[in-house]
XYZ file of C-alpha atoms in Angstrom:
509
model
C 131.929 107.370 10.155
C 128.767 107.168 8.045
C 125.141 107.915 8.971
C 121.925 108.697 7.127
C 118.411 109.892 7.870
C 115.259 110.117 5.791
C 113.716 113.425 4.786
C 111.278 114.407 2.017
C 110.869 117.037 -0.676
C 107.722 118.408 -2.311
C 107.582 118.427 -6.122
C 104.246 119.877 -7.112
C 101.849 117.829 -4.967
C 104.082 114.758 -4.973
C 106.221 113.825 -1.966
C 109.578 112.250 -2.782
C 111.816 110.653 -0.180
C 115.298 112.124 0.135
C 118.012 110.186 1.938
C 120.349 112.625 3.681
C 123.728 110.909 4.107
C 126.697 112.234 6.070
C 130.251 111.056 6.352
C 132.925 112.376 8.748
C 136.406 111.222 7.773
C 140.038 112.168 8.155
C 141.278 114.987 5.946
C 141.444 118.727 5.775
C 138.544 120.288 7.749
C 135.743 121.075 5.323
C 131.984 120.868 4.895
C 130.909 119.718 1.428
C 127.417 119.119 0.055
C 126.692 117.008 -3.016
C 123.594 115.490 -4.598
C 122.268 118.418 -6.663
C 121.451 120.848 -3.800
C 120.153 124.311 -4.651
C 121.707 127.505 -3.282
C 119.122 127.475 -0.475
C 120.137 123.976 0.577
C 123.873 124.753 0.313
C 123.364 127.533 2.837
C 122.334 124.867 5.345
C 125.985 124.049 6.019
C 126.588 127.518 7.475
C 123.357 127.489 9.478
C 124.063 124.016 10.844
C 127.701 124.688 11.645
C 126.884 127.977 13.436
C 123.979 126.363 15.323
C 126.333 123.620 16.533
C 128.819 126.245 17.789
C 126.119 128.238 19.589
C 124.829 125.079 21.288
C 128.290 123.862 22.362
C 128.242 120.918 19.966
C 131.816 120.736 18.763
C 132.497 118.779 15.609
C 135.933 117.197 15.202
C 138.248 119.024 12.743
C 137.625 116.557 9.949
C 136.215 116.378 6.447
C 132.381 116.424 6.488
C 130.548 115.315 3.352
C 126.762 115.453 3.027
C 124.937 113.774 0.142
C 121.293 114.058 -0.901
C 120.057 110.927 -2.668
C 118.781 110.473 -5.298
C 121.130 112.934 -6.963
C 119.099 113.481 -10.151
C 116.488 115.726 -8.441
C 117.317 119.284 -7.439
C 116.817 119.794 -3.714
C 115.278 123.129 -2.715
C 114.018 124.833 0.427
C 115.195 125.186 4.013
C 113.495 122.025 5.278
C 116.710 120.010 4.913
C 118.538 121.876 7.721
C 117.337 119.558 10.484
C 118.029 116.234 8.700
C 121.502 117.519 7.745
C 122.171 118.320 11.406
C 120.911 114.912 12.541
C 122.980 113.016 9.980
C 126.153 114.983 10.775
C 125.707 114.484 14.531
C 125.347 110.732 13.997
C 128.315 110.563 11.632
C 130.419 112.480 14.189
C 129.532 109.969 16.920
C 127.443 112.364 19.029
C 124.351 110.289 18.193
C 124.147 106.584 17.471
C 123.427 106.075 13.741
C 120.812 103.412 14.506
C 118.696 106.067 16.254
C 117.961 107.580 12.838
C 116.603 104.349 11.402
C 113.046 104.645 9.990
C 112.646 108.249 11.170
C 111.558 111.194 9.006
C 113.144 114.533 9.891
C 112.319 117.946 8.421
C 112.785 121.517 9.607
C 114.742 124.756 9.329
C 117.457 125.737 11.823
C 118.299 129.266 12.891
C 121.821 130.303 13.877
C 121.053 129.941 17.603
C 119.710 126.408 17.194
C 115.994 127.187 17.204
C 113.806 125.205 14.802
C 111.467 127.102 12.465
C 108.409 125.783 10.660
C 108.287 124.883 6.970
C 105.445 124.393 4.502
C 104.287 121.010 3.217
C 104.435 119.152 6.554
C 101.094 117.339 6.185
C 101.864 115.508 2.908
C 105.284 114.549 4.298
C 103.760 113.001 7.420
C 101.171 111.165 5.317
C 104.015 109.776 3.211
C 105.851 108.682 6.378
C 102.749 106.771 7.426
C 102.597 105.075 4.026
C 106.251 104.036 4.377
C 105.612 102.560 7.821
C 108.189 104.721 9.634
C 108.518 104.802 13.416
C 107.900 108.515 13.901
C 108.464 111.991 12.451
C 110.419 114.902 13.893
C 109.052 118.238 12.742
C 109.159 121.862 13.978
C 107.003 122.668 16.982
C 105.298 125.363 14.869
C 103.914 122.634 12.600
C 102.893 120.161 15.317
C 99.141 120.691 14.985
C 99.385 120.208 11.241
C 101.439 117.026 11.669
C 99.014 115.579 14.208
C 96.172 115.704 11.696
C 97.538 112.299 10.635
C 96.201 110.528 13.684
C 97.809 107.112 13.192
C 101.377 108.435 12.876
C 103.557 109.395 15.847
C 104.824 112.954 15.437
C 107.202 114.902 17.674
C 107.549 118.679 17.576
C 110.921 120.178 18.465
C 111.769 123.790 19.285
C 115.552 123.575 19.435
C 118.461 121.468 18.301
C 118.755 120.084 21.842
C 115.110 118.971 21.689
C 115.847 116.976 18.541
C 118.815 115.233 20.198
C 116.731 114.321 23.259
C 113.873 113.126 21.067
C 116.143 110.816 19.052
C 117.844 109.404 22.135
C 114.633 108.751 24.094
C 111.565 109.203 21.882
C 109.189 107.560 24.348
C 110.320 109.742 27.237
C 110.514 112.937 25.205
C 108.218 115.523 26.706
C 106.338 117.784 24.343
C 103.210 119.855 24.595
C 100.199 117.685 23.990
C 97.989 119.418 21.484
C 94.244 119.343 21.835
C 92.719 116.678 19.622
C 90.766 118.182 16.757
C 87.478 116.624 15.761
C 86.085 117.163 12.282
C 82.628 116.181 13.527
C 82.374 119.466 15.415
C 80.395 121.983 13.445
C 82.602 124.771 12.122
C 81.777 128.361 12.891
C 78.599 129.292 11.120
C 79.025 131.464 8.066
C 78.252 135.115 8.466
C 76.716 135.086 4.979
C 73.529 133.251 4.113
C 71.245 132.768 1.134
C 68.508 134.381 3.217
C 70.284 137.682 2.544
C 69.457 137.457 -1.170
C 66.381 139.532 -2.008
C 64.226 138.071 -4.771
C 66.120 136.401 -7.660
C 64.091 133.198 -7.409
C 65.255 132.024 -10.820
C 68.936 132.569 -10.054
C 68.554 130.906 -6.654
C 66.993 127.880 -8.336
C 69.854 127.739 -10.844
C 72.400 127.980 -8.016
C 70.780 125.081 -6.157
C 70.827 122.929 -9.295
C 74.458 123.821 -9.924
C 75.574 122.856 -6.417
C 73.423 119.701 -6.348
C 75.095 118.271 -9.435
C 78.447 120.094 -9.153
C 77.764 121.980 -12.385
C 79.595 125.090 -13.538
C 77.432 128.222 -13.609
C 77.544 131.592 -15.360
C 75.532 134.528 -13.972
C 74.684 137.333 -16.414
C 73.035 140.574 -15.371
C 73.367 144.333 -14.953
C 75.586 145.883 -12.276
C 74.187 145.646 -8.762
C 71.716 142.854 -9.495
C 73.321 140.489 -6.956
C 75.573 138.229 -9.059
C 78.545 138.395 -6.708
C 76.279 138.127 -3.686
C 74.807 134.887 -5.040
C 78.189 133.419 -5.955
C 79.714 134.098 -2.544
C 76.901 132.127 -0.933
C 77.381 128.982 -3.015
C 79.711 127.310 -0.446
C 77.080 127.843 2.263
C 74.685 125.422 0.554
C 77.341 122.785 -0.127
C 77.440 119.776 2.219
C 79.944 119.900 5.081
C 83.389 118.535 4.356
C 84.173 114.986 5.449
C 87.455 114.425 7.296
C 89.005 112.878 4.176
C 88.008 115.896 2.082
C 89.335 118.276 4.742
C 92.652 116.431 4.779
C 92.813 116.492 0.984
C 92.270 120.267 0.864
C 94.615 120.853 3.803
C 97.400 119.056 1.900
C 97.030 121.560 -0.931
C 97.137 124.545 1.412
C 100.055 123.017 3.316
C 102.130 122.819 0.126
C 101.119 126.404 -0.695
C 102.140 127.546 2.799
C 98.700 129.009 3.554
C 97.823 127.161 6.771
C 97.496 128.855 10.138
C 99.503 127.578 13.087
C 96.588 127.678 15.544
C 94.082 125.653 13.508
C 95.624 124.223 10.332
C 92.754 121.931 9.358
C 90.626 123.361 6.530
C 87.068 122.919 7.770
C 85.081 124.844 5.149
C 84.947 124.521 1.395
C 87.313 126.906 -0.374
C 85.992 129.958 -2.164
C 88.644 131.534 -4.368
C 87.957 134.803 -6.142
C 91.067 135.937 -8.058
C 91.185 139.472 -9.419
C 90.662 139.845 -13.157
C 94.256 141.051 -13.537
C 95.544 137.632 -12.375
C 98.070 136.110 -14.735
C 97.756 132.618 -16.235
C 100.557 131.489 -13.917
C 98.644 132.732 -10.858
C 95.624 130.677 -11.905
C 97.409 127.498 -12.981
C 100.469 127.571 -10.716
C 103.767 129.164 -11.614
C 107.467 128.892 -11.008
C 110.253 126.616 -12.193
C 108.895 124.052 -9.760
C 105.230 125.105 -9.773
C 103.107 125.329 -6.669
C 99.309 125.308 -6.361
C 97.557 128.115 -8.257
C 94.055 129.485 -7.740
C 92.594 126.568 -9.710
C 94.071 124.048 -7.272
C 93.364 126.165 -4.197
C 89.660 125.978 -5.162
C 89.747 122.147 -5.082
C 86.499 120.727 -3.614
C 85.098 124.249 -3.515
C 84.233 127.187 -5.755
C 86.407 129.193 -8.141
C 84.627 132.483 -8.766
C 85.571 134.700 -11.710
C 83.903 138.067 -11.252
C 83.743 140.244 -14.385
C 84.765 137.238 -16.462
C 85.334 139.084 -19.774
C 87.897 141.314 -18.064
C 90.235 138.355 -17.573
C 92.832 137.927 -20.298
C 92.010 135.428 -23.034
C 95.041 133.332 -22.092
C 93.947 133.126 -18.439
C 90.441 132.011 -19.380
C 91.598 129.374 -21.847
C 93.727 127.760 -19.129
C 90.451 126.689 -17.480
C 89.397 124.444 -20.341
C 91.567 121.425 -19.554
C 91.032 121.287 -15.756
C 87.274 121.755 -16.199
C 87.216 118.544 -18.233
C 89.874 116.446 -16.458
C 89.393 117.685 -12.866
C 93.170 118.014 -12.590
C 95.776 120.272 -14.121
C 99.058 119.168 -15.704
C 101.983 121.587 -15.856
C 105.149 120.786 -17.783
C 108.490 122.307 -16.857
C 112.103 121.520 -17.667
C 112.368 119.626 -14.370
C 109.354 117.425 -15.178
C 105.568 117.266 -15.350
C 103.498 118.143 -12.301
C 99.895 117.186 -11.632
C 97.631 119.160 -9.293
C 94.043 118.333 -8.230
C 91.416 120.645 -9.736
C 87.985 119.272 -8.920
C 86.288 122.620 -8.444
C 82.975 124.216 -9.318
C 83.383 127.207 -11.621
C 81.109 130.165 -10.918
C 81.448 133.202 -13.162
C 79.660 136.537 -13.363
C 79.546 139.108 -16.123
C 77.600 142.031 -17.508
C 75.774 141.528 -20.827
C 77.718 144.455 -22.362
C 80.398 146.985 -21.368
C 77.895 149.331 -19.742
C 75.912 146.421 -18.305
C 72.349 147.233 -19.430
C 71.937 145.357 -22.719
C 69.331 144.382 -24.004
C 67.510 147.301 -22.332
C 68.039 149.746 -25.208
C 66.540 152.591 -23.164
C 69.588 152.464 -20.883
C 72.260 150.693 -22.933
C 74.577 153.065 -24.805
C 76.885 150.435 -26.298
C 77.233 150.013 -30.061
C 76.690 146.566 -31.636
C 80.415 146.395 -32.318
C 81.303 147.082 -28.687
C 78.854 144.416 -27.484
C 80.220 141.859 -29.953
C 83.806 142.615 -28.948
C 82.945 142.394 -25.246
C 81.144 139.056 -25.500
C 83.795 137.740 -27.887
C 86.359 137.790 -25.076
C 84.850 134.497 -23.915
C 85.399 131.720 -26.426
C 82.631 129.329 -27.402
C 84.626 126.236 -26.288
C 84.856 127.710 -22.799
C 81.153 128.630 -22.755
C 80.261 125.063 -23.682
C 82.080 123.839 -20.595
C 79.691 125.860 -18.433
C 76.604 123.758 -17.704
C 74.227 126.477 -16.496
C 73.944 129.987 -17.870
C 71.281 132.073 -16.124
C 70.163 135.681 -16.042
C 70.179 137.764 -12.868
C 67.828 140.700 -13.552
C 67.608 143.865 -11.516
C 65.466 143.563 -8.398
C 62.187 145.446 -8.539
C 61.425 148.240 -6.096
C 58.512 146.339 -4.538
C 60.723 143.359 -3.631
C 63.397 145.637 -2.270
C 60.786 147.449 -0.197
C 59.317 144.281 1.299
C 62.737 142.765 2.034
C 61.146 139.391 2.696
C 63.913 137.044 3.944
C 64.766 134.328 1.447
C 65.166 130.646 2.181
C 68.175 130.125 4.498
C 71.280 128.259 3.399
C 70.809 125.492 5.985
C 67.469 124.477 4.487
C 68.816 124.490 0.932
C 71.858 122.511 2.061
C 69.649 119.708 3.375
C 68.001 119.350 -0.043
C 71.397 119.428 -1.749
C 72.679 116.668 0.558
C 69.697 114.489 -0.351
C 70.283 114.957 -4.097
C 74.004 114.302 -3.792
C 73.355 111.145 -1.793
C 71.168 109.878 -4.660
C 74.079 110.482 -7.030
C 76.632 108.772 -4.764
C 74.502 105.641 -4.587
C 74.014 105.645 -8.354
C 77.713 106.095 -9.104
C 79.140 103.989 -6.272
C 80.832 101.667 -8.795
C 82.231 104.554 -10.842
C 85.219 106.828 -10.298
C 83.030 109.941 -10.023
C 80.259 111.059 -7.669
C 78.253 113.823 -9.356
C 76.172 114.320 -12.487
C 78.461 117.173 -13.524
C 81.328 114.664 -13.806
C 79.520 112.258 -16.132
C 81.478 111.414 -19.272
C 80.143 110.580 -22.720
C 80.418 106.829 -22.217
C 78.055 106.809 -19.243
C 75.473 109.339 -20.402
C 73.198 106.846 -22.125
C 73.515 104.473 -19.182
C 72.551 106.934 -16.453
C 70.572 109.631 -18.290
C 67.561 107.624 -19.401
C 64.821 109.786 -20.938
C 61.194 109.192 -21.735
C 60.213 109.218 -25.424
C 58.675 112.691 -25.091
C 61.805 114.091 -23.473
C 63.942 112.552 -26.200
C 61.866 114.177 -28.930
C 62.007 117.567 -27.204
C 65.789 117.408 -26.929
C 66.086 116.352 -30.567
C 64.026 119.342 -31.706
C 66.124 121.748 -29.628
C 69.354 120.184 -30.876
C 68.368 120.717 -34.491
C 66.941 124.198 -33.956
C 69.815 125.670 -31.925
C 72.539 123.574 -33.585
C 74.108 122.584 -30.287
C 77.527 120.960 -30.249
C 78.026 117.462 -28.873
C 79.478 118.901 -25.675
C 76.456 121.197 -25.211
C 74.162 118.204 -25.742
C 75.984 116.347 -22.986
C 75.731 119.342 -20.645
C 71.974 119.571 -21.175
C 71.579 115.899 -20.291
C 73.680 116.255 -17.143
C 71.676 119.242 -15.889
C 68.390 117.492 -16.730
C 69.597 114.442 -14.765
C 70.235 116.664 -11.720
C 66.810 118.321 -12.011
C 65.224 114.865 -12.192
C 67.168 113.803 -9.082
C 65.871 116.857 -7.241
C 62.370 115.546 -7.881
C 63.484 111.954 -7.191
C 62.419 110.933 -10.697
C 63.988 107.792 -12.121
C 63.734 108.944 -15.744
C 64.291 112.346 -17.287
C 60.937 113.916 -18.196
C 60.155 116.643 -20.798
C 59.882 119.315 -18.100
C 63.392 118.444 -16.902
C 64.738 118.818 -20.424
C 62.809 122.073 -20.841
C 64.338 123.611 -17.710
C 67.823 122.425 -18.679
C 67.357 123.997 -22.125
C 66.367 127.266 -20.491
C 69.783 127.406 -18.893
C 71.375 127.166 -22.352
C 69.045 129.586 -24.099
C 70.692 132.656 -22.610
C 74.031 132.089 -24.242
C 72.190 131.877 -27.610
C 70.395 135.118 -26.741
C 73.574 137.045 -26.077
C 76.107 135.310 -28.312
C 73.963 134.761 -31.432
């Protein structure tokens, strides 16, 4: 007798449907799996067979063949245990094969028949909704994650018996009703706030511009000046996530297996701060079938590289392509995988190995050591950073006064206003922020006055900017103009944007 059920596999961020077919026929008793299963999937036959025995589900002494279609993709992971069990039960006549029609099943089975959670449930359920399936059967551990897809019926099962009851009578199946989650509820307020930052008015202004236009930012200053403190507070002035954005980020973390069982929905913008010893594979995503790396885990949030020159050259150069394309492409023998990478890069560094250059009264570095240190960051990567600002040491008087700075909530309201201006302007485009403007649209959206145009021309000739640097200056100037609700870019906007490029000439000249 033949039966089949639909399951799904995760390849990168892509969900591919896998038809799990089972056939029970006369012949020597055996359990065979075909269809390019990995060693992990082949082990399912022993888990399923033992779970059947421990739950008093006796299979007839016949030949059992399980096939995973299509056969040209290698099947990996333990999520195929449950669909294999369902297909075999139907092929053996314990379940009616028609009960498995238009149902997605995924889960891992233990030897006693209990069902364990697996990663990547959310994108699978979303795919089931797109296919118009009747319902999904997933592990009880993943039920809150599955129910984030509100217009798809999802059942959570704890045991093999639960799955059988659910398939026989899905409408009457009793399961714990999870509390509905509402994205409109304000998440827990951050314990960190921009009000904690003492002084640093210039760096705070640069940070607000960077977040308003989704520009990449580099903070340069001596040790202890507050670079890391500023960077960690960038997500607190970003607008709250919409439900669609939360779902998009949650999909990434679901595939990476980083969601919590109690509250799987990602409600706050990611802030990823990998250590400088991180390998290129940790940043981009590694493995034969790669998963999300730090670049992808920072999607819709901030990727912070503290002590940027301490990262290996290879790790830093990996950033160049995703910073331009807002996605990262990884090629492996099994195929090419695409991951989302629309993140804001924030980096911090000292101006020299000891950290005190150009204060020659304190700096003890030789010119050669400074050149070697700064040379760890290539010029092409620097030109992909829109804003480069200095974070000087805080004076004693400001530290003594400890006057609270402007709180994050107030800055966030201004940022929301500026970003709304950009969304209305780019509503017919495929991007939303000034930082995402491409060369074709610069002249259309970055209209300057004659005086501003002359100022930019003089700076371009004097500093010998590259074309990419010219584009970055225009994008930042456009954001500064939006902050003042100016329709055209004025000379003062160009002047401030140029100031955020002057520092890299100061240090790297």
